[in-house]
Amino acid sequence: MMNQTDIYQDNTPISHSSQTSILIRDLNSDEKPREKAGRLGLESLTDVELLALLLGSGMSGKSVLDLAREILQDNDNKLSRLSRMSIAELKKKYKGVGTAKATLLAAAMTFGARVQKSLSVIDEQMVSSVKVYNYMRSTLERLNYEEFWVIHLNRANMVLTKELISRGGIAGTAVDIKLIAKSAIDHLSSGIILIHNHPSGNMQPSGQDDNLTRRIKDICKIIDVKVQDHLIIGPTGYYSYCDNGRL
């Protein structure tokens, strides 16, 4: 059996006059791209193997590995060139690449470009109540019913994610404290910020708000997650438990 290193070297196919079509099913289990990715991670795959995974299948007389190798060779083994090809160009230029394959390939390239762009965006850092208010006000200040949100933070107070916990009526919303604790554990949060709104415009905390804040703080202390603040947002401003020395 031909070893995979006879076909690829440093992501570049090597041509052999005697080379025959290599089918995925003919490879050893540790050589198959999907199994190899599961065992060693996607970074272990060559460009040909990654492209073969996206294409999924070849065509009569041509394996998916051969098709992937042919497409890369046609683009001088430059992914940047391949990424600029449209769905229509992929379908027209490569036999065996139909609408489904071309769409998936173009989508993968576009998704990769968006991921790269997002990596340059600095996550929000919640260093003050004003920051939290500006981050959440567009979500809450115009609602005519109550919502309860949690912002999950890392050790640098950068936002990991924001999460809607519950939605209720004009007078209040039910909050399951156990779900907040579980979510903090699931997100590996170092800290959380609680936020809910008062559609009435009265931003002073109620007795229920105080009790809920205290209970959440107590249970989060057990799992070593700090409640950094609890904001009540209204149509014209906000109230911060932290700013008022009530945490």
PDB file of C-alpha atoms in Angstrom:
ATOM      1  CA  MET A   1       0.000   0.000   0.000  1.00  0.00           C
ATOM      2  CA  MET A   2       1.277   3.431  -0.910  1.00  0.00           C
ATOM      3  CA  ASN A   3       2.100   5.542   2.128  1.00  0.00           C
ATOM      4  CA  GLN A   4       0.581   9.010   2.240  1.00  0.00           C
ATOM      5  CA  THR A   5       4.025  10.589   2.337  1.00  0.00           C
ATOM      6  CA  ASP A   6       4.511   9.250  -1.198  1.00  0.00           C
ATOM      7  CA  ILE A   7       1.725  11.552  -2.346  1.00  0.00           C
ATOM      8  CA  TYR A   8       2.201  14.683  -0.274  1.00  0.00           C
ATOM      9  CA  GLN A   9       5.201  16.502   1.038  1.00  0.00           C
ATOM     10  CA  ASP A  10       4.991  19.850   2.843  1.00  0.00           C
ATOM     11  CA  ASN A  11       1.425  20.329   1.558  1.00  0.00           C
ATOM     12  CA  THR A  12       2.694  20.062  -2.049  1.00  0.00           C
ATOM     13  CA  PRO A  13       1.650  17.119  -4.230  1.00  0.00           C
ATOM     14  CA  ILE A  14       4.462  15.179  -5.906  1.00  0.00           C
ATOM     15  CA  SER A  15       3.765  13.889  -9.389  1.00  0.00           C
ATOM     16  CA  HIS A  16       4.640  10.298 -10.249  1.00  0.00           C
ATOM     17  CA  SER A  17       4.029   8.856 -13.695  1.00  0.00           C
ATOM     18  CA  SER A  18       3.017   5.566 -12.113  1.00  0.00           C
ATOM     19  CA  GLN A  19       0.740   7.172  -9.493  1.00  0.00           C
ATOM     20  CA  THR A  20      -2.763   5.719  -9.329  1.00  0.00           C
ATOM     21  CA  SER A  21      -5.896   7.133  -7.807  1.00  0.00           C
ATOM     22  CA  ILE A  22      -5.849   6.816  -4.012  1.00  0.00           C
ATOM     23  CA  LEU A  23      -9.263   6.249  -2.444  1.00  0.00           C
ATOM     24  CA  ILE A  24     -10.020   7.212   1.153  1.00  0.00           C
ATOM     25  CA  ARG A  25     -11.250   3.701   1.874  1.00  0.00           C
ATOM     26  CA  ASP A  26      -7.924   2.239   0.705  1.00  0.00           C
ATOM     27  CA  LEU A  27      -5.923   4.160   3.309  1.00  0.00           C
ATOM     28  CA  ASN A  28      -5.028   2.825   6.723  1.00  0.00           C
ATOM     29  CA  SER A  29      -7.351   4.116   9.448  1.00  0.00           C
ATOM     30  CA  ASP A  30      -4.618   6.362  10.855  1.00  0.00           C
ATOM     31  CA  GLU A  31      -4.047   7.870   7.376  1.00  0.00           C
ATOM     32  CA  LYS A  32      -7.658   8.804   6.637  1.00  0.00           C
ATOM     33  CA  PRO A  33      -8.124  12.601   6.952  1.00  0.00           C
ATOM     34  CA  ARG A  34     -11.181  12.447   9.224  1.00  0.00           C
ATOM     35  CA  GLU A  35      -9.664   9.901  11.584  1.00  0.00           C
ATOM     36  CA  LYS A  36      -6.324  11.679  11.518  1.00  0.00           C
ATOM     37  CA  ALA A  37      -8.019  14.977  12.416  1.00  0.00           C
ATOM     38  CA  GLY A  38      -9.821  13.337  15.322  1.00  0.00           C
ATOM     39  CA  ARG A  39      -6.613  11.798  16.615  1.00  0.00           C
ATOM     40  CA  LEU A  40      -4.086  14.582  15.995  1.00  0.00           C
ATOM     41  CA  GLY A  41      -6.221  17.671  15.349  1.00  0.00           C
ATOM     42  CA  LEU A  42      -7.022  19.545  12.146  1.00  0.00           C
ATOM     43  CA  GLU A  43      -3.617  21.257  12.189  1.00  0.00           C
ATOM     44  CA  SER A  44      -2.025  17.883  11.410  1.00  0.00           C
ATOM     45  CA  LEU A  45      -3.764  17.704   8.007  1.00  0.00           C
ATOM     46  CA  THR A  46      -2.184  18.858   4.771  1.00  0.00           C
ATOM     47  CA  ASP A  47      -3.986  21.378   2.558  1.00  0.00           C
ATOM     48  CA  VAL A  48      -4.949  18.505   0.253  1.00  0.00           C
ATOM     49  CA  GLU A  49      -6.472  16.555   3.124  1.00  0.00           C
ATOM     50  CA  LEU A  50      -8.386  19.569   4.431  1.00  0.00           C
ATOM     51  CA  LEU A  51      -9.760  20.326   0.991  1.00  0.00           C
ATOM     52  CA  ALA A  52     -10.706  16.673   0.539  1.00  0.00           C
ATOM     53  CA  LEU A  53     -12.719  16.821   3.764  1.00  0.00           C
ATOM     54  CA  LEU A  54     -14.621  19.839   2.467  1.00  0.00           C
ATOM     55  CA  LEU A  55     -15.280  18.262  -0.931  1.00  0.00           C
ATOM     56  CA  GLY A  56     -16.484  15.061   0.694  1.00  0.00           C
ATOM     57  CA  SER A  57     -16.325  12.846  -2.393  1.00  0.00           C
ATOM     58  CA  GLY A  58     -14.644  12.569  -5.760  1.00  0.00           C
ATOM     59  CA  MET A  59     -16.108  11.378  -9.032  1.00  0.00           C
ATOM     60  CA  SER A  60     -15.980   8.346 -11.275  1.00  0.00           C
ATOM     61  CA  GLY A  61     -12.327   7.549 -11.942  1.00  0.00           C
ATOM     62  CA  LYS A  62     -11.041  10.278  -9.616  1.00  0.00           C
ATOM     63  CA  SER A  63     -10.857  10.077  -5.827  1.00  0.00           C
ATOM     64  CA  VAL A  64     -11.591  13.044  -3.600  1.00  0.00           C
ATOM     65  CA  LEU A  65      -7.879  13.237  -2.772  1.00  0.00           C
ATOM     66  CA  ASP A  66      -7.029  13.435  -6.481  1.00  0.00           C
ATOM     67  CA  LEU A  67      -9.701  16.086  -7.021  1.00  0.00           C
ATOM     68  CA  ALA A  68      -8.422  18.143  -4.091  1.00  0.00           C
ATOM     69  CA  ARG A  69      -4.836  17.810  -5.323  1.00  0.00           C
ATOM     70  CA  GLU A  70      -5.858  18.844  -8.858  1.00  0.00           C
ATOM     71  CA  ILE A  71      -7.672  21.969  -7.619  1.00  0.00           C
ATOM     72  CA  LEU A  72      -4.737  23.049  -5.465  1.00  0.00           C
ATOM     73  CA  GLN A  73      -2.222  22.440  -8.253  1.00  0.00           C
ATOM     74  CA  ASP A  74      -4.344  24.541 -10.602  1.00  0.00           C
ATOM     75  CA  ASN A  75      -4.049  27.386  -8.097  1.00  0.00           C
ATOM     76  CA  ASP A  76      -0.280  26.969  -7.625  1.00  0.00           C
ATOM     77  CA  ASN A  77      -1.039  25.473  -4.199  1.00  0.00           C
ATOM     78  CA  LYS A  78      -2.010  28.951  -2.987  1.00  0.00           C
ATOM     79  CA  LEU A  79      -5.111  29.015  -0.804  1.00  0.00           C
ATOM     80  CA  SER A  80      -5.364  32.776  -1.286  1.00  0.00           C
ATOM     81  CA  ARG A  81      -6.032  32.234  -4.997  1.00  0.00           C
ATOM     82  CA  LEU A  82      -8.572  29.511  -4.348  1.00  0.00           C
ATOM     83  CA  SER A  83     -10.384  31.666  -1.796  1.00  0.00           C
ATOM     84  CA  ARG A  84     -11.133  34.305  -4.435  1.00  0.00           C
ATOM     85  CA  MET A  85     -12.995  31.919  -6.718  1.00  0.00           C
ATOM     86  CA  SER A  86     -16.778  32.230  -6.871  1.00  0.00           C
ATOM     87  CA  ILE A  87     -19.271  29.372  -6.751  1.00  0.00           C
ATOM     88  CA  ALA A  88     -19.876  29.726 -10.485  1.00  0.00           C
ATOM     89  CA  GLU A  89     -16.124  29.664 -11.257  1.00  0.00           C
ATOM     90  CA  LEU A  90     -15.562  26.541  -9.161  1.00  0.00           C
ATOM     91  CA  LYS A  91     -18.418  24.701 -10.885  1.00  0.00           C
ATOM     92  CA  LYS A  92     -17.297  25.742 -14.357  1.00  0.00           C
ATOM     93  CA  LYS A  93     -13.600  25.061 -13.937  1.00  0.00           C
ATOM     94  CA  TYR A  94     -13.522  21.729 -12.092  1.00  0.00           C
ATOM     95  CA  LYS A  95     -15.302  18.629 -13.260  1.00  0.00           C
ATOM     96  CA  GLY A  96     -16.733  16.823 -10.274  1.00  0.00           C
ATOM     97  CA  VAL A  97     -17.462  20.054  -8.404  1.00  0.00           C
ATOM     98  CA  GLY A  98     -21.192  20.692  -8.528  1.00  0.00           C
ATOM     99  CA  THR A  99     -23.346  23.270  -6.815  1.00  0.00           C
ATOM    100  CA  ALA A 100     -23.212  21.600  -3.392  1.00  0.00           C
ATOM    101  CA  LYS A 101     -19.416  21.176  -3.347  1.00  0.00           C
ATOM    102  CA  ALA A 102     -18.772  24.650  -4.777  1.00  0.00           C
ATOM    103  CA  THR A 103     -21.130  26.303  -2.296  1.00  0.00           C
ATOM    104  CA  LEU A 104     -19.619  24.493   0.690  1.00  0.00           C
ATOM    105  CA  LEU A 105     -16.079  25.315  -0.413  1.00  0.00           C
ATOM    106  CA  ALA A 106     -16.886  29.002  -1.000  1.00  0.00           C
ATOM    107  CA  ALA A 107     -18.726  29.150   2.324  1.00  0.00           C
ATOM    108  CA  ALA A 108     -15.735  27.647   4.156  1.00  0.00           C
ATOM    109  CA  MET A 109     -13.409  30.226   2.603  1.00  0.00           C
ATOM    110  CA  THR A 110     -15.754  33.087   3.489  1.00  0.00           C
ATOM    111  CA  PHE A 111     -16.210  31.799   7.029  1.00  0.00           C
ATOM    112  CA  GLY A 112     -12.443  31.524   7.456  1.00  0.00           C
ATOM    113  CA  ALA A 113     -12.013  35.124   6.279  1.00  0.00           C
ATOM    114  CA  ARG A 114     -14.616  36.309   8.782  1.00  0.00           C
ATOM    115  CA  VAL A 115     -12.945  34.407  11.606  1.00  0.00           C
ATOM    116  CA  GLN A 116      -9.631  36.046  10.708  1.00  0.00           C
ATOM    117  CA  LYS A 117     -11.306  39.460  10.741  1.00  0.00           C
ATOM    118  CA  SER A 118     -12.941  38.806  14.110  1.00  0.00           C
ATOM    119  CA  LEU A 119      -9.584  37.899  15.667  1.00  0.00           C
ATOM    120  CA  SER A 120      -8.506  41.522  15.259  1.00  0.00           C
ATOM    121  CA  VAL A 121     -11.515  42.795  17.238  1.00  0.00           C
ATOM    122  CA  ILE A 122     -10.703  43.482  20.872  1.00  0.00           C
ATOM    123  CA  ASP A 123     -13.302  42.113  23.276  1.00  0.00           C
ATOM    124  CA  GLU A 124     -15.159  44.593  25.446  1.00  0.00           C
ATOM    125  CA  GLN A 125     -13.642  45.128  28.880  1.00  0.00           C
ATOM    126  CA  MET A 126     -16.119  45.844  31.664  1.00  0.00           C
ATOM    127  CA  VAL A 127     -14.160  48.192  33.935  1.00  0.00           C
ATOM    128  CA  SER A 128     -17.013  50.409  35.137  1.00  0.00           C
ATOM    129  CA  SER A 129     -20.777  50.556  35.442  1.00  0.00           C
ATOM    130  CA  VAL A 130     -20.862  53.070  32.595  1.00  0.00           C
ATOM    131  CA  LYS A 131     -19.169  50.531  30.334  1.00  0.00           C
ATOM    132  CA  VAL A 132     -21.739  47.898  31.276  1.00  0.00           C
ATOM    133  CA  TYR A 133     -24.612  50.340  30.779  1.00  0.00           C
ATOM    134  CA  ASN A 134     -23.407  51.387  27.329  1.00  0.00           C
ATOM    135  CA  TYR A 135     -22.895  47.730  26.417  1.00  0.00           C
ATOM    136  CA  MET A 136     -26.436  46.697  27.405  1.00  0.00           C
ATOM    137  CA  ARG A 137     -28.629  49.795  27.147  1.00  0.00           C
ATOM    138  CA  SER A 138     -29.681  49.252  23.515  1.00  0.00           C
ATOM    139  CA  THR A 139     -30.863  45.762  24.470  1.00  0.00           C
ATOM    140  CA  LEU A 140     -32.935  46.771  27.502  1.00  0.00           C
ATOM    141  CA  GLU A 141     -33.833  50.434  27.795  1.00  0.00           C
ATOM    142  CA  ARG A 142     -36.794  50.441  25.373  1.00  0.00           C
ATOM    143  CA  LEU A 143     -38.430  47.165  26.472  1.00  0.00           C
ATOM    144  CA  ASN A 144     -41.914  47.242  28.045  1.00  0.00           C
ATOM    145  CA  TYR A 145     -41.282  43.962  29.894  1.00  0.00           C
ATOM    146  CA  GLU A 146     -38.474  42.736  32.114  1.00  0.00           C
ATOM    147  CA  GLU A 147     -35.461  40.707  31.010  1.00  0.00           C
ATOM    148  CA  PHE A 148     -32.621  39.380  33.136  1.00  0.00           C
ATOM    149  CA  TRP A 149     -29.151  39.031  31.593  1.00  0.00           C
ATOM    150  CA  VAL A 150     -25.743  37.874  32.748  1.00  0.00           C
ATOM    151  CA  ILE A 151     -22.404  39.002  31.307  1.00  0.00           C
ATOM    152  CA  HIS A 152     -19.658  36.395  31.732  1.00  0.00           C
ATOM    153  CA  LEU A 153     -16.129  37.743  32.238  1.00  0.00           C
ATOM    154  CA  ASN A 154     -12.599  36.376  32.169  1.00  0.00           C
ATOM    155  CA  ARG A 155      -9.872  37.329  34.663  1.00  0.00           C
ATOM    156  CA  ALA A 156      -9.190  40.578  32.765  1.00  0.00           C
ATOM    157  CA  ASN A 157     -12.887  41.527  32.891  1.00  0.00           C
ATOM    158  CA  MET A 158     -13.166  40.918  29.162  1.00  0.00           C
ATOM    159  CA  VAL A 159     -16.573  39.771  27.972  1.00  0.00           C
ATOM    160  CA  LEU A 160     -16.744  36.057  27.246  1.00  0.00           C
ATOM    161  CA  THR A 161     -20.421  36.196  26.326  1.00  0.00           C
ATOM    162  CA  LYS A 162     -23.699  37.775  27.373  1.00  0.00           C
ATOM    163  CA  GLU A 163     -26.667  35.549  28.110  1.00  0.00           C
ATOM    164  CA  LEU A 164     -30.403  36.069  28.433  1.00  0.00           C
ATOM    165  CA  ILE A 165     -31.506  34.230  31.575  1.00  0.00           C
ATOM    166  CA  SER A 166     -35.212  34.999  31.653  1.00  0.00           C
ATOM    167  CA  ARG A 167     -37.970  37.142  30.173  1.00  0.00           C
ATOM    168  CA  GLY A 168     -41.057  38.154  32.108  1.00  0.00           C
ATOM    169  CA  GLY A 169     -43.778  40.750  32.365  1.00  0.00           C
ATOM    170  CA  ILE A 170     -44.081  44.385  33.365  1.00  0.00           C
ATOM    171  CA  ALA A 171     -43.712  43.689  37.096  1.00  0.00           C
ATOM    172  CA  GLY A 172     -40.900  41.149  37.096  1.00  0.00           C
ATOM    173  CA  THR A 173     -39.265  38.008  35.736  1.00  0.00           C
ATOM    174  CA  ALA A 174     -38.420  34.685  37.364  1.00  0.00           C
ATOM    175  CA  VAL A 175     -34.718  33.882  37.693  1.00  0.00           C
ATOM    176  CA  ASP A 176     -33.336  30.402  38.334  1.00  0.00           C
ATOM    177  CA  ILE A 177     -30.177  30.925  40.394  1.00  0.00           C
ATOM    178  CA  LYS A 178     -28.971  27.370  39.795  1.00  0.00           C
ATOM    179  CA  LEU A 179     -28.961  27.990  36.042  1.00  0.00           C
ATOM    180  CA  ILE A 180     -26.820  31.098  36.505  1.00  0.00           C
ATOM    181  CA  ALA A 181     -24.303  29.123  38.568  1.00  0.00           C
ATOM    182  CA  LYS A 182     -24.256  26.292  36.024  1.00  0.00           C
ATOM    183  CA  SER A 183     -23.775  28.747  33.164  1.00  0.00           C
ATOM    184  CA  ALA A 184     -20.858  30.398  34.982  1.00  0.00           C
ATOM    185  CA  ILE A 185     -19.218  27.000  35.396  1.00  0.00           C
ATOM    186  CA  ASP A 186     -19.877  26.037  31.766  1.00  0.00           C
ATOM    187  CA  HIS A 187     -18.313  29.276  30.488  1.00  0.00           C
ATOM    188  CA  LEU A 188     -15.377  29.046  32.948  1.00  0.00           C
ATOM    189  CA  SER A 189     -16.266  32.553  34.053  1.00  0.00           C
ATOM    190  CA  SER A 190     -14.019  34.355  36.528  1.00  0.00           C
ATOM    191  CA  GLY A 191     -16.724  36.920  37.197  1.00  0.00           C
ATOM    192  CA  ILE A 192     -20.255  37.814  36.192  1.00  0.00           C
ATOM    193  CA  ILE A 193     -22.323  40.981  35.978  1.00  0.00           C
ATOM    194  CA  LEU A 194     -26.072  40.855  36.520  1.00  0.00           C
ATOM    195  CA  ILE A 195     -28.346  43.133  34.513  1.00  0.00           C
ATOM    196  CA  HIS A 196     -32.080  43.560  34.348  1.00  0.00           C
ATOM    197  CA  ASN A 197     -34.429  46.358  33.388  1.00  0.00           C
ATOM    198  CA  HIS A 198     -37.285  48.259  35.036  1.00  0.00           C
ATOM    199  CA  PRO A 199     -39.732  49.288  32.303  1.00  0.00           C
ATOM    200  CA  SER A 200     -41.546  51.562  34.788  1.00  0.00           C
ATOM    201  CA  GLY A 201     -38.603  53.941  34.825  1.00  0.00           C
ATOM    202  CA  ASN A 202     -38.050  53.570  38.578  1.00  0.00           C
ATOM    203  CA  MET A 203     -34.474  52.338  38.700  1.00  0.00           C
ATOM    204  CA  GLN A 204     -34.264  51.889  42.472  1.00  0.00           C
ATOM    205  CA  PRO A 205     -33.870  48.197  43.435  1.00  0.00           C
ATOM    206  CA  SER A 206     -36.798  46.446  45.048  1.00  0.00           C
ATOM    207  CA  GLY A 207     -36.608  44.140  48.053  1.00  0.00           C
ATOM    208  CA  GLN A 208     -36.853  41.208  45.636  1.00  0.00           C
ATOM    209  CA  ASP A 209     -33.907  42.616  43.659  1.00  0.00           C
ATOM    210  CA  ASP A 210     -31.848  42.847  46.839  1.00  0.00           C
ATOM    211  CA  ASN A 211     -32.720  39.302  47.887  1.00  0.00           C
ATOM    212  CA  LEU A 212     -31.961  37.887  44.434  1.00  0.00           C
ATOM    213  CA  THR A 213     -28.624  39.704  44.249  1.00  0.00           C
ATOM    214  CA  ARG A 214     -27.600  38.390  47.661  1.00  0.00           C
ATOM    215  CA  ARG A 215     -28.571  34.794  46.830  1.00  0.00           C
ATOM    216  CA  ILE A 216     -26.724  34.846  43.485  1.00  0.00           C
ATOM    217  CA  LYS A 217     -23.661  36.338  45.156  1.00  0.00           C
ATOM    218  CA  ASP A 218     -23.698  33.641  47.850  1.00  0.00           C
ATOM    219  CA  ILE A 219     -23.959  30.703  45.462  1.00  0.00           C
ATOM    220  CA  CYS A 220     -21.341  32.162  43.096  1.00  0.00           C
ATOM    221  CA  LYS A 221     -18.948  32.569  46.008  1.00  0.00           C
ATOM    222  CA  ILE A 222     -19.091  28.801  46.516  1.00  0.00           C
ATOM    223  CA  ILE A 223     -17.929  28.190  42.930  1.00  0.00           C
ATOM    224  CA  ASP A 224     -15.302  30.982  43.117  1.00  0.00           C
ATOM    225  CA  VAL A 225     -17.055  33.290  40.663  1.00  0.00           C
ATOM    226  CA  LYS A 226     -17.281  36.943  41.680  1.00  0.00           C
ATOM    227  CA  VAL A 227     -20.442  38.961  41.104  1.00  0.00           C
ATOM    228  CA  GLN A 228     -18.891  42.220  39.920  1.00  0.00           C
ATOM    229  CA  ASP A 229     -22.057  44.299  39.749  1.00  0.00           C
ATOM    230  CA  HIS A 230     -25.814  44.276  39.291  1.00  0.00           C
ATOM    231  CA  LEU A 231     -27.244  46.965  37.033  1.00  0.00           C
ATOM    232  CA  ILE A 232     -30.867  47.992  36.793  1.00  0.00           C
ATOM    233  CA  ILE A 233     -31.477  49.730  33.480  1.00  0.00           C
ATOM    234  CA  GLY A 234     -34.395  52.031  32.809  1.00  0.00           C
ATOM    235  CA  PRO A 235     -35.501  54.217  29.893  1.00  0.00           C
ATOM    236  CA  THR A 236     -33.348  57.165  31.015  1.00  0.00           C
ATOM    237  CA  GLY A 237     -30.464  55.735  33.035  1.00  0.00           C
ATOM    238  CA  TYR A 238     -29.357  53.002  35.396  1.00  0.00           C
ATOM    239  CA  TYR A 239     -28.672  51.977  38.977  1.00  0.00           C
ATOM    240  CA  SER A 240     -25.460  50.150  39.964  1.00  0.00           C
ATOM    241  CA  TYR A 241     -25.221  48.042  43.120  1.00  0.00           C
ATOM    242  CA  CYS A 242     -21.423  48.335  43.013  1.00  0.00           C
ATOM    243  CA  ASP A 243     -21.396  52.122  42.654  1.00  0.00           C
ATOM    244  CA  ASN A 244     -23.726  52.382  45.627  1.00  0.00           C
ATOM    245  CA  GLY A 245     -21.570  50.119  47.808  1.00  0.00           C
ATOM    246  CA  ARG A 246     -24.155  47.373  47.993  1.00  0.00           C
ATOM    247  CA  LEU A 247     -22.068  44.386  46.877  1.00  0.00           C
TER     248      LEU A 247
END
